[in-house]
CSV table of C-alpha atoms in Angstrom, one decimal:
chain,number,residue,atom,x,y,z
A,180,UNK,CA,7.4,-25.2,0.3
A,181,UNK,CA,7.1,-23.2,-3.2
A,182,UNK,CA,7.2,-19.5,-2.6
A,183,UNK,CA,4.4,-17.3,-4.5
A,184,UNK,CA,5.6,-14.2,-5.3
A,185,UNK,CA,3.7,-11.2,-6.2
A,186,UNK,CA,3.2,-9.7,-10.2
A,187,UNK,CA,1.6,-6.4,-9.8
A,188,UNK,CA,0.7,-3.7,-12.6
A,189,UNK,CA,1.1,0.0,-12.4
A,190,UNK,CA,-1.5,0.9,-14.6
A,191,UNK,CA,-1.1,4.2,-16.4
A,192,UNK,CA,-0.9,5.5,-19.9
A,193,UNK,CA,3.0,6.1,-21.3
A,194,UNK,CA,2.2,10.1,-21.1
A,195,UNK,CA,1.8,9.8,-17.6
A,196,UNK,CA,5.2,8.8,-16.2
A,197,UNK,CA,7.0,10.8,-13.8
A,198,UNK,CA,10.2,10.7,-16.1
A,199,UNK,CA,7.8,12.6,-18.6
A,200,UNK,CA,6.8,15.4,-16.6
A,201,UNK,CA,9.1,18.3,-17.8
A,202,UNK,CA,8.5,17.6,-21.5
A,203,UNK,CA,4.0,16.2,-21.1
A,204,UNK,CA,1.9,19.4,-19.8
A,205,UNK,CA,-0.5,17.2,-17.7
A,206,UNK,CA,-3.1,20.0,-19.3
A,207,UNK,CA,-2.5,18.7,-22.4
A,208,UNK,CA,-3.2,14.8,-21.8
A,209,UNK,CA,-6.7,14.6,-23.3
A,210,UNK,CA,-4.7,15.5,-26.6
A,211,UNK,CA,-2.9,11.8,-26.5
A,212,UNK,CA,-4.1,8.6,-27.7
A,213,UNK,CA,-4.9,6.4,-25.2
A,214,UNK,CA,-2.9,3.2,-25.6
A,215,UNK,CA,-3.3,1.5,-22.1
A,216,UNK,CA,-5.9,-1.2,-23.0
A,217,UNK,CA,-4.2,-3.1,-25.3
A,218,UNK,CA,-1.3,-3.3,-23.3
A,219,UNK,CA,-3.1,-4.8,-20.4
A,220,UNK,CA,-4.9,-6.8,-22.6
A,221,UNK,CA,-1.8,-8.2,-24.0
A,222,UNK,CA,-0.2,-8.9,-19.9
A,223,UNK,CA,-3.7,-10.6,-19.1
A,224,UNK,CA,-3.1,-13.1,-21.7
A,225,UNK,CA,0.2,-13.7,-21.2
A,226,UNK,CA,-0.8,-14.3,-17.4
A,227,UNK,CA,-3.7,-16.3,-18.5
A,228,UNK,CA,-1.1,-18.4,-20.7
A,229,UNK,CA,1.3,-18.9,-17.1
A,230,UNK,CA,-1.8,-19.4,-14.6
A,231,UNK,CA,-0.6,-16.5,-13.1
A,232,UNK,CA,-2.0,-14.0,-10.8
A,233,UNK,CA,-1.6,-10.7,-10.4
A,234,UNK,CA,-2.4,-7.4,-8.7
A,235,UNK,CA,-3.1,-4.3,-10.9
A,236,UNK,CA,-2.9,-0.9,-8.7
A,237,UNK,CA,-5.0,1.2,-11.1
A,238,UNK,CA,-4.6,5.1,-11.9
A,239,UNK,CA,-8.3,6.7,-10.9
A,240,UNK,CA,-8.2,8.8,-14.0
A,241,UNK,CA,-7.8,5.6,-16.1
A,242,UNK,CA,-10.8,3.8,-13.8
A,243,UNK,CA,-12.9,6.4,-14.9
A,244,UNK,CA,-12.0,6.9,-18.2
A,245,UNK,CA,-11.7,2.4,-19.0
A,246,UNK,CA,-14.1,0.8,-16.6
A,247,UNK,CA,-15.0,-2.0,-18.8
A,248,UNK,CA,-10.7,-2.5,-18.9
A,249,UNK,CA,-11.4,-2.2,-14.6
A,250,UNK,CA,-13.9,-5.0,-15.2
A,251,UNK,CA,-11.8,-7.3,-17.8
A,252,UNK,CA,-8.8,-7.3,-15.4
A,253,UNK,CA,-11.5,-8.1,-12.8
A,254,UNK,CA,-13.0,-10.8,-14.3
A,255,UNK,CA,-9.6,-12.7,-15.3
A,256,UNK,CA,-9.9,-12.9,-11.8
A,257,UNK,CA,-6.7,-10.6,-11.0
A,258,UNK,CA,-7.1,-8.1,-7.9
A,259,UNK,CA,-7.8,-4.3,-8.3
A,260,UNK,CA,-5.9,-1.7,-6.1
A,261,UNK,CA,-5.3,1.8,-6.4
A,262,UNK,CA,-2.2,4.2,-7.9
A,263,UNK,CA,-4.3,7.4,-6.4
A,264,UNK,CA,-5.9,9.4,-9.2
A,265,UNK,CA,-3.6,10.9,-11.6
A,266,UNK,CA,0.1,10.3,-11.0
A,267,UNK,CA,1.3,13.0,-9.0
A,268,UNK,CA,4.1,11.7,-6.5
A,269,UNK,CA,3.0,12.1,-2.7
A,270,UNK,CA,5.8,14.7,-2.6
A,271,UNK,CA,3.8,16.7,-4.8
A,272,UNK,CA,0.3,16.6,-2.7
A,273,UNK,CA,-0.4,17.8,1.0
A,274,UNK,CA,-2.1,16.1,3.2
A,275,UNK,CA,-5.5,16.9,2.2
A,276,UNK,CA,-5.2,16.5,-2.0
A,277,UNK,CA,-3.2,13.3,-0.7
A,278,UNK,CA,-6.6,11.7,0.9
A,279,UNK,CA,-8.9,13.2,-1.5
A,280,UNK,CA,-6.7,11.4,-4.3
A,281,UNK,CA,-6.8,8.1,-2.6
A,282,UNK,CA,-10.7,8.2,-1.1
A,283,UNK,CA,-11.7,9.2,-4.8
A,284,UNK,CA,-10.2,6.5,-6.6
A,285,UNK,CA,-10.7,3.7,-3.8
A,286,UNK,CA,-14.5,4.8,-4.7
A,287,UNK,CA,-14.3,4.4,-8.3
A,288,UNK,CA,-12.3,1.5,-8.4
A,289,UNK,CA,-15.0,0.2,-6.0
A,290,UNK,CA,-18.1,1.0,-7.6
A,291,UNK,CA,-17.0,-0.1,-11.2
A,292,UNK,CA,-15.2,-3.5,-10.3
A,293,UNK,CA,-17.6,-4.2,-7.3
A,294,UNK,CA,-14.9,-5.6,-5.3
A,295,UNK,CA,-13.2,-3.8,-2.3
A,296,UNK,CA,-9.8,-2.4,-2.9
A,297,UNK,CA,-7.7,-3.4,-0.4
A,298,UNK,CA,-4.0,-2.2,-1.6
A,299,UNK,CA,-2.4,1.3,-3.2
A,300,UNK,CA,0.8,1.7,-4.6
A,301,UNK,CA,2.1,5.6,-5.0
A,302,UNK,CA,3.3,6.6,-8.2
A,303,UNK,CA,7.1,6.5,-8.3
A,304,UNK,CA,7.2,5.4,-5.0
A,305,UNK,CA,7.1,8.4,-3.7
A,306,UNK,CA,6.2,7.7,-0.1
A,307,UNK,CA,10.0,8.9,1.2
A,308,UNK,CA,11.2,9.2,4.4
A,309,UNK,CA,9.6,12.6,5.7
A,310,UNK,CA,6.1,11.9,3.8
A,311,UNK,CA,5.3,8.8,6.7
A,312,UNK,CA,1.8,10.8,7.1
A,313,UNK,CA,0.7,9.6,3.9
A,314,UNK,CA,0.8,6.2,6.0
A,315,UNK,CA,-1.7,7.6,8.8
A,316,UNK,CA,-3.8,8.8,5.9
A,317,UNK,CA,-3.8,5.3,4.3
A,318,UNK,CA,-5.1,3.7,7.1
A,319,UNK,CA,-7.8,6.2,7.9
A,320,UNK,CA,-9.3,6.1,4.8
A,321,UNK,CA,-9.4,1.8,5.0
A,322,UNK,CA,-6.8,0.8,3.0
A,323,UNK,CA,-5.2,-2.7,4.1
A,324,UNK,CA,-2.0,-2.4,2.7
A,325,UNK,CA,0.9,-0.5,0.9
A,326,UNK,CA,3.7,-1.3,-1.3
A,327,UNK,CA,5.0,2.1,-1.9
A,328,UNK,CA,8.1,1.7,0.1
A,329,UNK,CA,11.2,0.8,-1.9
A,330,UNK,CA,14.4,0.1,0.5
A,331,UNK,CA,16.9,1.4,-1.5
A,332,UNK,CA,19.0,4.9,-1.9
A,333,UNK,CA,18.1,6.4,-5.3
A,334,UNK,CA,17.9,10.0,-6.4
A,335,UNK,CA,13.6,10.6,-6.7
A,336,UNK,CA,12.6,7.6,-4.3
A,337,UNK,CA,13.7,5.0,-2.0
A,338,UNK,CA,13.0,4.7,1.6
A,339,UNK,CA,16.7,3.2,2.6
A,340,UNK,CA,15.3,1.9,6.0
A,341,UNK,CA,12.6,0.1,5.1
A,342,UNK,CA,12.7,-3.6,5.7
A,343,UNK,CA,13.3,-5.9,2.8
A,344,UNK,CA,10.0,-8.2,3.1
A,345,UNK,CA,6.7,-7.8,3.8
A,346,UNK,CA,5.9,-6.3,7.2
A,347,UNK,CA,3.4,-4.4,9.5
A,348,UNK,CA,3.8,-0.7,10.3
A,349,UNK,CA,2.6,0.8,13.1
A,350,UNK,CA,1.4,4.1,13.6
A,351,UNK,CA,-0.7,6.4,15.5
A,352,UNK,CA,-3.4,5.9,13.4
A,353,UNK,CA,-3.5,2.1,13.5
A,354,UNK,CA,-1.2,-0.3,11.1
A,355,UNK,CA,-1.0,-1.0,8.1
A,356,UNK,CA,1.0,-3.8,5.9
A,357,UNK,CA,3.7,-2.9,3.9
A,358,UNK,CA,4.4,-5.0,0.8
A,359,UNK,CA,8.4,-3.6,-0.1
A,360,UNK,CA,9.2,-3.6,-4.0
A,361,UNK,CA,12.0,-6.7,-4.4
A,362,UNK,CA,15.7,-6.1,-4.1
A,363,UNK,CA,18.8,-7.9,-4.6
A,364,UNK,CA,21.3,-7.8,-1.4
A,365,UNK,CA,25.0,-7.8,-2.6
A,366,UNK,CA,28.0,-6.7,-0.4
A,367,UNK,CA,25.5,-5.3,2.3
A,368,UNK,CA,23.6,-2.9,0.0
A,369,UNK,CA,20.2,-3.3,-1.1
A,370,UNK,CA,20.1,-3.3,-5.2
A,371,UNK,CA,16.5,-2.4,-7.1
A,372,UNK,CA,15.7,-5.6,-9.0
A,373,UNK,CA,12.0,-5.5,-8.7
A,374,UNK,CA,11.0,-4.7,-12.6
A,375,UNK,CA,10.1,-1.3,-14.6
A,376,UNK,CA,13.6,0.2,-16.0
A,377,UNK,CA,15.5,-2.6,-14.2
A,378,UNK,CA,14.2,-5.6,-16.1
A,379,UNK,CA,14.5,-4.0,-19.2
A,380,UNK,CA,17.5,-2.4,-19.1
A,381,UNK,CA,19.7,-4.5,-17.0
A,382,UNK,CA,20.2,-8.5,-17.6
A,383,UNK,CA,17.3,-10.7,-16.8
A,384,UNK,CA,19.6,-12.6,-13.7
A,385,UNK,CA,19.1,-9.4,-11.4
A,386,UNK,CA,15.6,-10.1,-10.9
A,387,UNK,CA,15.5,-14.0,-10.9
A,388,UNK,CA,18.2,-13.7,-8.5
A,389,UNK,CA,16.5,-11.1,-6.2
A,390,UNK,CA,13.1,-13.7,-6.2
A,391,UNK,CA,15.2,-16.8,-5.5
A,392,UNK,CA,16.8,-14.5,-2.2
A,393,UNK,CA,13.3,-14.2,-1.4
A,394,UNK,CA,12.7,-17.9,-1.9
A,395,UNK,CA,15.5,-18.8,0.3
A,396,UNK,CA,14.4,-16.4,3.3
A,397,UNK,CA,10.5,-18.4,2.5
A,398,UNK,CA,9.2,-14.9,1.9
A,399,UNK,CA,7.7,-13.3,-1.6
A,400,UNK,CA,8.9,-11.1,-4.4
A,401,UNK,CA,7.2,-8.3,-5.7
A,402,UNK,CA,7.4,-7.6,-9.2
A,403,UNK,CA,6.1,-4.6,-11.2
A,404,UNK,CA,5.7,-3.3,-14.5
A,405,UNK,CA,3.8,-0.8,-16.3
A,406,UNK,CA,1.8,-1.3,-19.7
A,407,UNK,CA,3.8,1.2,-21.5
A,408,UNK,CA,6.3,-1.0,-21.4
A,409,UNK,CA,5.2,-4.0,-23.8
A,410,UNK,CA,4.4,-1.3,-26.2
A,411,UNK,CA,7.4,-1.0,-28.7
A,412,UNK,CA,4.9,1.3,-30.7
A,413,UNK,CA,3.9,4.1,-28.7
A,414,UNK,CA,4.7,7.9,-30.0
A,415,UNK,CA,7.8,8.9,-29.2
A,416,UNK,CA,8.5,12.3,-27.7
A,417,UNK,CA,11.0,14.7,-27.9
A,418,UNK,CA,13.4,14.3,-24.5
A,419,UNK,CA,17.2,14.1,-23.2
A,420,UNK,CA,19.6,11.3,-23.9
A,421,UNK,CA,18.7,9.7,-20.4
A,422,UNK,CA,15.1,10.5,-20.2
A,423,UNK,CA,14.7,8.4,-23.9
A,424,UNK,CA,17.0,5.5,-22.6
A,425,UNK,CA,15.1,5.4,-19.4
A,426,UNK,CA,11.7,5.5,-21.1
A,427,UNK,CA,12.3,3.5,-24.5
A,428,UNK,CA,15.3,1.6,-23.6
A,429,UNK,CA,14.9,-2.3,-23.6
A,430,UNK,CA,11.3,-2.2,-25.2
A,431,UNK,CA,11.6,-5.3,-27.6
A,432,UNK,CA,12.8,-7.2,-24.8
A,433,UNK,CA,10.2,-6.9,-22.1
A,434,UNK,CA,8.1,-9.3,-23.5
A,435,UNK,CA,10.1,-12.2,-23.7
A,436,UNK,CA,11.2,-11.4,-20.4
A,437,UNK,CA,8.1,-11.8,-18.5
A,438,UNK,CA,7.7,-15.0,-20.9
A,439,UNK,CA,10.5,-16.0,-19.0
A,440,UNK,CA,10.0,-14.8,-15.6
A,441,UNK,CA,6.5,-16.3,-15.7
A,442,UNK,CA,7.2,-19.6,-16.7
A,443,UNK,CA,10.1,-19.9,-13.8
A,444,UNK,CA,8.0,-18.2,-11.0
A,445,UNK,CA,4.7,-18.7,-9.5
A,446,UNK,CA,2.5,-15.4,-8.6
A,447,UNK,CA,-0.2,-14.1,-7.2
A,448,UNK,CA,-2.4,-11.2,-6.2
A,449,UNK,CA,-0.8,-9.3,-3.2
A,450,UNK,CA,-4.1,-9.8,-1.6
A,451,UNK,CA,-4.6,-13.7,-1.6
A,452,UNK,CA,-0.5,-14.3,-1.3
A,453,UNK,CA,-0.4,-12.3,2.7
A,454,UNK,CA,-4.3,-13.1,3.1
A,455,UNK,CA,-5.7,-9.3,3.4
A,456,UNK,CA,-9.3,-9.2,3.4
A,457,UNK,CA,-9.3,-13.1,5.4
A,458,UNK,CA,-8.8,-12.4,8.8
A,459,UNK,CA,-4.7,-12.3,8.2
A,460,UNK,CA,-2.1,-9.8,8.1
């Protein structure tokens, strides 16, 4: 039986990204061109092209901001799911701003795309072990399922224990299903092959061999990448040696790479591939 696997979008603007932070004052964002819609644009016709579906876990701020780009992802009939409200890693919040980030922009993905949001991804993946509450918090406020966790060790994010495929957590306040970013198992470690920095920087094999693991164990993938990163054009800012190879490294090639992933894959929403919102999972 084929394997779907799962192409999600972390919808944000390139001034928004955690590797930014020390050089972007997030006071000064309204001063920056927005470039996000023509970068999605250009990943929903390149899905179109593939039959491909996909998952885009939207930034509230952008919502707001692009609801007609809410509405065109919408109506290419890809799923809408939340990235909280403006990009600050749940290691950043407390409890509280954490719900009030991910009850406001459940709403306003809601009332602009009219559909329910099931899903929310944190930014940077910053649900680490010692933030689990962010879980609880998930499920109170009716989300159906996260794919925050990352089971790998990295400096900034990783949950190491986390299990490799998708899975239901339980908690105190109820469960919840977790959707785990793809990795590639070598020599009893976990490697990050899932997109982002990875599929541009490193060779294309890593993540075609971390979905055919997948594909072996009948379980899916899940892919991400961010808008940003199909755009070879965007401003450049002043930064380090590693902050510039991180963020502009591997541009030019993005796009031929996901001409390549998609035409060797099949994918879906998140939503439709573990049946959320039918009874299942």
């Amino acid at each position: 039986m084929e394997v779907s696997h799962h192409f999600t979008v972390d919808v944000e603007e390139y001034y928004q990204v955690s590797a930014l932070e020390p050089y972007v004052d997030r006071r000064e964002w309204d001063t920056f061109e927005s470039r996000v819609t023509k970068s999605v644009e250009s990943i929903l016709a390149l899905m179109s092209q593939h039959g491909a579906g996909g998952t885009f876990f939207v930034l509230g701020m952008v919502a707001e901001r692009h609801p007609s780009l809410v509405r065109q992802i919408r109506d290419c009939g890809h799923e809408i799911a939340s990235h909280g409200w403006d990009h600050r890693r749940v290691t950043q919040q407390t409890p509280e701003e954490f719900r009030d980030s991910i009850r406001r922009t459940k709403q306003v993905l809601e009332d602009i795309a009219g559909t329910e949001v099931y899903g929310f991804r944190a930014p940077s993946f910053s649900i680490v072990p010692g933030r689990e509450w962010a879980i609880d918090i998930l499920i109170e406020e009716g989300y159906r399922y996260d794919s925050s966790l990352f089971p790998i060790r990295r400096r900034g994010y990783g949950y190491p224990t986390a299990r490799r495929d998708p899975n239901t957590i339980t908690r105190p306040s109820g469960q919840l299903l977790e959707v785990p970013l793809a990795t590639l198992r070598r020599l009893g470690l976990n490697f990050p092959a899932a997109g982002g920095g990875y599929f541009r920087l490193l060779p294309y094999g890593l993540v075609r061999a971390a979905l055919q693991q997948c594909e072996a164990r009948g379980t899916p993938g899940t892919f991400y990448i961010h808008p940003w990163e199909l755009d070879e054009d965007q401003p450049r800012l002043d930064v380090n040696w590693a902050t510039r190879l991180r963020h502009y490294g591997g541009l030019s090639r993005t796009m031929p790479r996901l001409k390549r992933l998609l035409s060797e894959f099949t994918f879906v929403p998140v939503a439709d591939g573990l049946g959320v919102g039918n009874g299942v999972g």
